Structures are given as structure tokens and as C-alpha cells.
Amino acid sequence: MSKIAAADRAGLTAAAAALRDGAALAMPTETVYGLAADARNSAAVSAIYALKSRPRFNPLIAHVADGETAQRQGRFTPAARALADAFWPGPLTLIVPARADCEVCDLARAGLDSVALRVPSHPIALALLEECGFPLAAPSANRSGRVSPTTSAHVLEEFPFGLFAILEGGPCAIGIESTILRCDEQGIAMLRPGAITRDSIEALIGPLLARQSEPAIQAPGQLASHYAPRAALRLDARQALPGEAHLGFGAIEGDLNLSPLGDLAQAAANLFGHLRALDARGPAIIAIAPIPETGLGDAILDRLRRAAAPRDQAQ
Ligand code: TXA
Ligand code: MG
């Protein structure tokens, strides 16, 4: 049985020892809970793919304790370094060319010649990474194609069995997954919007590559249908139709409201939890109030559009 464990000194020591032995466990991060394993250990990483039923061609993010450790795994252009300096620790993942001696195993990188790196800011994630001293591969701690978990209870719902522990870290402050940027000699492209917004990135390094100039997407995490609850979603709904559950925002009240004051940060933090809660009521459709397409609204709408996409594209 998986169980929720306190992330005190003893809990962290036990967790690091279990990870060193190849176990999988859930750790809190500031974005969503992650399902972590030793990124160097293919057997441990393989268990993560199996637990999630995740296709092995969908690579994982390697979490590290600091920017120097990250730069030992991959090659950073000056712009990538500037981004790391500005936003780490924090909700930003940088995909960079892997170094020849990159510790992150092939399976975690799905055989690609790049590596996805992130220094999380959650104090428990950082303490665990420091205690381990090796990178942790950690996708979101949900079964493949389902909504990401933002509390330890969500993780337990997803994985009642199979985890060494679920480290308790409270509700995730940000609530949606990290911004993902691919950084190489061609420039910098956004692969997934998140709490580090396009504006704040462009203010630092100038314009990102246009979407059209990206080569074909290599990672199925960017497939249309992802983050899906059981119910179908209907976006931009000012009112619910009979039988629909209604997720409100701002003045549109709904059955649950992402943020009665219309605050996008609060809406992001509530997004996955509210979707789970409405889904548990068993409606065929969850109707979602309009969300403005500015700042964090971009990332929220990205997740909602993927969840609303036809399910035959699901992983
Ligand atoms: O906030 C987050 O990023 C959370 C927490 C736990 O850190 N993690 C997370 O992981 O969202 P995951 O596996 O659910 O999403 C990682 C995404 C996937 O879409 C994957 O395809 C993409 O990153 N990815 C990872 N490595 C890649 C690579 N080398 N090239 C392209 N995409 C990559
Ligand atoms: Mg995920």
C-alpha cells in the first residue's frame, strides 16, 4: 500500500535511502506532485513508466538541486544560462542538448539526445534532492493521460499501491506544471506554457522562436488530449446546460469557482483539484467559464484545451 508520510528529517532520510535502492515515491513540488525515481537507474525509471502506464517514448524531466548540477548534465547556451539564473529554483524546465556524460539514463530521456532539467523551489523537493545527491526523474504523479495531482490525497487516489511513500507537502502553490522551454543553438522555443510566462521570459532574453519554426513535436506530452478528467469538457461556457457540472471563474459562479475574484494565480492553483472534484460527481460534461487569455490564463487554457480535445488522441 502507498502511504502518506511526513517529510521530516527521518522521513527525508528514509526517502533518499529508498530512492538510492531503486524505489519510486511521490514528492511535492511547487507546481504539482511528482513521481520520483533515481534518474540514473534504468530499472527504477522503468518502474515509473509502468506505474503511470506511460509510453516509453515520452521522456521525463530530471530534477536537480541547483543550476551547477544541471549544467553538468546538459549544454547551456548563454540565454539558457540567463533563464536558469533568473528562474531557478522555480517552475521552469529547460530542455538542452545532453552532455556525453549526462547521468540521466537513456530511458528517462526516451533515447533523445536532449535532457529536460528543472530545479524545483519546493523546500521538501529541494531537501530531498540535496539528501540524494543524484538527479530525480519525476513526471507528474498521475496515471498517464489523467489530471495532475496537487495534493497528497490526489496522489493516493492515483496510486493506492506501488509507492514507497507519498511525502506530504501540502497543496501545491502553483498548481499547474512547469513552463517548458527548448534551448539550443537555434534559439528558444516554448513547448508548454506555465507560471513563468512568455512575457517574463521575453523580457529577459528577447523574442522566443515562433511556434511555426518548431520541428515536429517529438514528445507525446504535447499531444492534444492530455490532463483529461472522465467527463468531457465544454469551454467558454457562461452557463451550464441541464446535466452539466459548471466550473466558474470570477463573476460566473458555477458549482465550484476557480477564483471568485478573477485571480489567475488562484485559478491555476485550484484548476486540477476543482476538475477532480467536479468529475467525482459523475457528470457527462463539465462546462467551464471563460478564462482570459493573458498571463497565467495562457497556461490554464492550454491545459483545458488539451483536456477538451478528442479522446482518441489520448495516450
Ligand atoms: O511541473 C512539472 O514540470 C512537473 C513536476 C513534477 O516537476 N512535472 C511534469 O512532468 O509535468 P511530465 O512528465 O508530466 O511532463 C514533462 C513533459 C512531457 O510533455 C515530456 O514529453 C516533455 O516534458 N519532455 C521531457 N523531456 C523532453 C525532451 N528531451 N524533449 C522534449 N520534451 C520533453
Ligand atoms: Mg504529466
Coordinates of C-alpha atoms and ligand atoms in Angstrom, one line a residue:
M1 CA 0.0 0.0 0.0
S2 CA 1.2 3.5 -0.7
K3 CA 1.0 5.8 2.3
I4 CA 1.3 9.5 3.0
A5 CA 4.5 10.2 5.1
A6 CA 5.7 13.2 6.9
A7 CA 8.7 14.9 5.2
D8 CA 10.6 15.5 8.4
R9 CA 14.3 14.7 8.8
A10 CA 13.7 11.0 9.4
G11 CA 11.1 10.9 6.5
L12 CA 13.6 12.5 4.1
T13 CA 16.5 10.2 5.1
A14 CA 14.3 7.1 4.6
A15 CA 13.0 8.5 1.3
A16 CA 16.5 9.2 0.0
A17 CA 17.7 5.7 1.0
A18 CA 14.7 4.1 -0.8
L19 CA 15.4 6.1 -3.9
R20 CA 19.0 5.0 -3.8
D21 CA 17.7 1.4 -3.7
G22 CA 15.6 2.0 -6.8
A23 CA 12.2 2.7 -5.3
A24 CA 9.6 5.1 -6.6
L25 CA 7.9 7.7 -4.4
A26 CA 5.9 10.8 -4.7
M27 CA 7.3 14.2 -3.8
P28 CA 5.6 17.6 -3.6
T29 CA 6.9 20.4 -5.9
E30 CA 5.6 24.0 -6.2
T31 CA 3.8 23.0 -9.4
V32 CA 2.3 19.5 -9.0
Y33 CA 3.3 16.4 -7.1
G34 CA 6.0 14.3 -9.0
L35 CA 6.5 10.6 -9.1
A36 CA 10.3 10.4 -8.5
A37 CA 13.0 7.8 -9.1
D38 CA 16.8 7.8 -9.4
A39 CA 17.2 9.2 -12.9
R40 CA 20.5 7.3 -13.3
N41 CA 18.8 3.9 -12.7
S42 CA 17.0 2.4 -15.7
A43 CA 15.2 -0.2 -13.7
A44 CA 13.8 2.5 -11.3
V45 CA 12.9 4.7 -14.2
S46 CA 11.2 1.7 -15.9
A47 CA 9.0 1.3 -12.8
I48 CA 7.8 4.9 -13.2
Y49 CA 6.8 4.3 -16.8
A50 CA 5.0 1.1 -15.7
L51 CA 3.2 2.7 -12.7
K52 CA 1.9 5.5 -14.9
S53 CA 1.2 3.3 -18.0
R54 CA 3.3 6.0 -19.8
P55 CA 4.6 5.2 -23.3
R56 CA 8.3 4.8 -23.1
F57 CA 8.9 7.3 -25.9
N58 CA 7.6 10.2 -23.7
P59 CA 10.7 11.5 -21.8
L60 CA 10.8 12.6 -18.2
I61 CA 12.1 15.7 -16.5
A62 CA 15.2 15.3 -14.4
H63 CA 15.1 17.3 -11.2
V64 CA 18.3 18.6 -9.7
A65 CA 19.3 20.5 -6.6
D66 CA 21.0 23.5 -8.4
G67 CA 22.0 25.1 -11.6
E68 CA 25.6 23.8 -11.4
T69 CA 24.4 20.2 -11.3
A70 CA 22.1 21.0 -14.2
Q71 CA 25.0 22.4 -16.3
R72 CA 26.9 19.1 -15.7
Q73 CA 24.0 17.2 -17.4
G74 CA 23.4 19.4 -20.4
R75 CA 24.9 22.1 -22.6
F76 CA 23.5 25.6 -21.8
T77 CA 23.7 28.5 -24.3
P78 CA 24.2 31.9 -22.7
A79 CA 20.5 32.5 -23.0
A80 CA 19.7 29.2 -21.3
R81 CA 22.1 30.1 -18.5
A82 CA 20.4 33.5 -18.1
L83 CA 17.0 31.8 -17.8
A84 CA 18.3 29.3 -15.2
D85 CA 19.9 32.2 -13.2
A86 CA 16.7 34.2 -13.3
F87 CA 14.0 31.5 -12.7
W88 CA 15.7 28.6 -10.8
P89 CA 14.7 27.3 -8.3
G90 CA 11.2 27.6 -9.8
P91 CA 8.6 26.3 -12.2
L92 CA 10.7 26.3 -15.3
T93 CA 12.0 23.3 -17.3
L94 CA 14.8 23.7 -19.7
I95 CA 15.4 21.1 -22.5
V96 CA 19.0 21.3 -23.6
P97 CA 21.4 19.1 -25.6
A98 CA 22.6 16.3 -23.2
R99 CA 26.3 16.1 -22.4
A100 CA 28.1 12.9 -23.4
D101 CA 28.5 12.0 -19.7
C102 CA 24.9 13.0 -18.7
E103 CA 23.9 11.0 -15.7
V104 CA 20.2 10.9 -16.7
C105 CA 19.7 7.4 -18.2
D106 CA 18.6 6.9 -21.8
L107 CA 15.2 5.5 -20.8
A108 CA 14.4 8.7 -18.8
R109 CA 15.4 10.7 -21.9
A110 CA 13.4 8.3 -24.2
G111 CA 16.6 7.9 -26.2
L112 CA 16.7 11.6 -27.2
D113 CA 19.9 13.5 -27.4
S114 CA 18.4 16.2 -25.2
V115 CA 17.7 16.3 -21.5
A116 CA 14.9 18.1 -19.6
L117 CA 16.1 19.8 -16.4
R118 CA 14.4 21.6 -13.6
V119 CA 15.4 22.9 -10.1
P120 CA 12.2 23.0 -8.2
S121 CA 11.6 25.5 -5.4
H122 CA 9.5 23.5 -3.0
P123 CA 11.6 23.2 0.2
I124 CA 10.8 19.4 0.5
A125 CA 11.8 18.7 -3.1
L126 CA 15.0 20.6 -2.6
A127 CA 15.8 19.0 0.7
L128 CA 15.2 15.5 -0.9
L129 CA 17.4 16.3 -3.9
E130 CA 20.2 17.5 -1.6
E131 CA 19.9 14.4 0.6
C132 CA 20.0 12.2 -2.5
G133 CA 22.8 13.9 -4.4
F134 CA 21.7 12.5 -7.7
P135 CA 19.0 13.7 -10.2
L136 CA 15.5 12.5 -9.8
A137 CA 13.4 11.7 -12.8
A138 CA 9.9 12.9 -11.9
P139 CA 6.8 13.1 -14.2
S140 CA 3.6 14.4 -12.6
A141 CA 2.3 11.7 -10.2
N142 CA -0.8 10.8 -12.1
R143 CA -1.6 7.9 -14.4
S144 CA -0.9 8.7 -18.0
G145 CA -3.5 11.0 -19.6
R146 CA -5.1 12.0 -16.3
V147 CA -5.2 15.2 -14.3
S148 CA -2.0 16.1 -12.4
P149 CA -2.2 15.8 -8.6
T150 CA -1.9 18.9 -6.5
T151 CA -2.4 17.3 -3.1
S152 CA -1.0 14.1 -1.4
A153 CA -4.6 12.8 -1.3
H154 CA -4.8 13.1 -5.2
V155 CA -1.6 11.1 -5.5
L156 CA -3.0 8.4 -3.2
E157 CA -6.1 8.3 -5.4
E158 CA -3.9 7.7 -8.5
F159 CA -1.5 5.2 -6.9
P160 CA -3.1 3.4 -3.9
F161 CA -0.3 0.8 -4.4
G162 CA 3.3 0.7 -5.5
L163 CA 4.9 3.8 -4.0
F164 CA 7.4 3.7 -1.2
A165 CA 5.8 6.8 0.2
I166 CA 3.9 10.0 -0.7
L167 CA 5.8 12.8 1.0
E168 CA 3.3 15.3 2.5
G169 CA 4.0 18.8 1.3
G170 CA 0.6 20.4 1.5
P171 CA -1.3 21.7 -1.6
C172 CA 0.9 22.8 -4.4
A173 CA 1.1 26.6 -4.5
I174 CA 1.2 27.0 -8.3
G175 CA -1.0 24.0 -9.3
I176 CA -0.1 23.6 -13.0
E177 CA 3.0 22.1 -14.4
S178 CA 6.2 24.0 -15.2
T179 CA 6.8 26.1 -18.3
I180 CA 8.9 24.1 -20.7
L181 CA 11.5 25.8 -23.0
R182 CA 13.7 24.1 -25.5
C183 CA 17.0 25.8 -25.6
D184 CA 19.6 25.1 -28.3
E185 CA 21.7 26.9 -30.9
Q186 CA 18.5 27.6 -33.0
G187 CA 17.1 29.7 -30.1
I188 CA 14.5 29.2 -27.5
A189 CA 11.0 27.8 -28.1
M190 CA 8.2 27.4 -25.6
L191 CA 6.9 23.8 -25.6
R192 CA 4.5 24.2 -22.7
P193 CA 3.2 27.4 -21.1
G194 CA 3.2 27.6 -17.3
A195 CA 3.7 30.0 -14.4
I196 CA 6.8 31.6 -15.9
T197 CA 5.0 33.5 -18.6
R198 CA 6.1 34.3 -22.1
D199 CA 6.3 38.0 -21.2
S200 CA 8.6 37.4 -18.3
I201 CA 10.8 35.2 -20.5
E202 CA 10.9 37.6 -23.4
A203 CA 11.7 40.5 -21.1
L204 CA 14.9 38.7 -20.2
I205 CA 16.1 37.1 -23.5
G206 CA 14.1 38.7 -26.3
P207 CA 11.5 37.1 -28.6
L208 CA 11.0 33.3 -28.4
L209 CA 11.1 31.3 -31.7
A210 CA 7.7 31.4 -33.4
R211 CA 5.7 28.2 -33.0
Q212 CA 5.7 27.5 -36.7
S213 CA 9.5 27.3 -36.7
E214 CA 9.5 24.3 -34.3
P215 CA 10.3 21.0 -35.8
A216 CA 7.7 18.2 -35.5
I217 CA 6.8 17.6 -31.9
Q218 CA 8.9 14.7 -30.5
A219 CA 7.2 14.3 -27.2
P220 CA 3.6 13.0 -26.8
G221 CA 3.2 15.0 -23.6
Q222 CA 2.4 17.7 -26.1
L223 CA -0.3 15.7 -27.8
A224 CA -3.7 17.4 -27.9
S225 CA -5.6 15.2 -25.4
H226 CA -3.9 15.2 -22.0
Y227 CA -4.8 16.1 -18.5
A228 CA -8.3 14.6 -19.1
P229 CA -10.9 14.0 -16.4
R230 CA -13.5 11.3 -17.1
A231 CA -16.2 13.9 -18.1
A232 CA -16.0 15.7 -21.5
L233 CA -15.2 19.4 -21.2
R234 CA -17.0 22.3 -22.8
L235 CA -15.0 25.6 -22.8
D236 CA -16.2 29.2 -22.7
A237 CA -19.5 28.3 -21.1
R238 CA -21.2 31.3 -19.4
Q239 CA -24.0 28.9 -18.3
A240 CA -24.3 25.2 -17.7
L241 CA -26.8 23.2 -19.7
P242 CA -29.0 20.7 -17.8
G243 CA -26.9 17.8 -16.5
E244 CA -23.6 19.6 -16.9
A245 CA -21.4 20.5 -13.9
H246 CA -20.2 24.1 -14.1
L247 CA -16.7 25.3 -13.2
G248 CA -16.9 29.0 -12.6
F249 CA -14.4 31.9 -12.8
G250 CA -14.8 35.4 -11.5
A251 CA -18.4 36.6 -11.6
I252 CA -19.6 33.4 -13.3
E253 CA -20.3 31.5 -10.1
G254 CA -20.6 27.8 -11.2
D255 CA -20.8 24.8 -8.9
L256 CA -17.2 25.5 -8.0
N257 CA -15.4 28.7 -8.7
L258 CA -11.7 28.7 -9.8
S259 CA -11.3 32.2 -8.3
P260 CA -14.4 34.4 -7.4
L261 CA -12.2 37.5 -7.6
G262 CA -10.9 36.5 -11.0
D263 CA -7.3 36.0 -9.9
L264 CA -5.5 33.8 -12.4
A265 CA -2.8 32.6 -9.9
Q266 CA -5.6 31.4 -7.6
A267 CA -7.4 29.8 -10.6
A268 CA -4.3 27.9 -11.6
A269 CA -3.8 26.6 -8.0
N270 CA -7.4 25.4 -7.9
L271 CA -7.7 24.1 -11.5
F272 CA -6.8 20.4 -11.2
G273 CA -8.4 20.0 -7.7
H274 CA -11.7 21.5 -8.9
L275 CA -11.7 19.4 -12.1
R276 CA -11.2 16.3 -9.9
A277 CA -13.9 17.3 -7.5
L278 CA -16.5 18.0 -10.3
D279 CA -15.5 14.9 -12.1
A280 CA -16.2 12.8 -9.0
R281 CA -19.8 14.0 -9.1
G282 CA -20.1 11.9 -12.4
P283 CA -21.4 14.5 -14.9
A284 CA -21.1 13.6 -18.6
I285 CA -19.8 17.2 -19.3
I286 CA -18.0 19.8 -17.2
A287 CA -18.7 23.3 -18.6
I288 CA -16.0 25.8 -18.0
A289 CA -16.5 29.6 -17.6
P290 CA -14.4 31.8 -20.0
I291 CA -10.8 32.4 -18.8
P292 CA -8.9 35.4 -20.1
E293 CA -6.0 34.5 -22.4
T294 CA -3.5 36.7 -20.6
G295 CA -0.5 35.9 -18.3
L296 CA -1.2 32.6 -16.5
G297 CA -4.5 32.3 -18.4
D298 CA -2.4 31.0 -21.3
A299 CA -1.2 28.0 -19.3
I300 CA -4.7 27.4 -17.8
L301 CA -6.3 27.4 -21.3
D302 CA -3.6 25.2 -22.6
R303 CA -4.5 22.5 -20.1
L304 CA -8.2 23.0 -20.6
R305 CA -8.0 22.8 -24.4
R306 CA -5.9 19.6 -24.2
A307 CA -8.4 18.1 -21.7
A308 CA -11.3 19.1 -24.1
A309 CA -9.6 17.5 -27.2
P310 CA -11.0 14.4 -28.7
R311 CA -10.0 11.4 -26.6
D312 CA -8.8 9.2 -29.4
Q313 CA -5.6 11.3 -29.2
A314 CA -5.1 10.4 -25.6
Q315 CA -2.0 8.5 -24.5
Ligands
TXA1 O1 6.0 20.9 -13.1 C1 6.4 19.9 -13.7 O2 7.1 20.0 -14.8 C2 6.1 18.6 -13.1 C3 6.8 18.5 -11.8 C4 6.6 17.1 -11.1 O3 8.1 18.8 -11.9 N1 6.5 17.5 -14.0 C5 5.8 17.3 -15.2 O4 6.3 16.1 -15.8 O5 4.9 17.9 -15.6 P1 5.6 15.4 -17.0 O6 6.3 14.2 -17.3 O7 4.1 15.3 -16.7 O8 5.7 16.4 -18.2 C6 7.0 16.6 -18.8 C7 6.9 17.0 -20.3 C8 6.3 15.9 -21.2 O9 5.4 16.5 -22.0 C9 7.5 15.4 -21.9 O10 7.1 14.9 -23.2 C10 8.4 16.6 -22.0 O11 8.2 17.2 -20.8 N2 9.8 16.3 -22.2 C11 10.7 15.8 -21.3 N3 11.9 15.6 -21.8 C12 11.8 16.1 -23.1 C13 12.8 16.2 -24.1 N4 14.0 15.8 -24.0 N5 12.3 16.7 -25.3 C14 11.0 17.2 -25.5 N6 10.1 17.1 -24.5 C15 10.5 16.6 -23.3
MG2 MG 2.1 15.0 -16.7

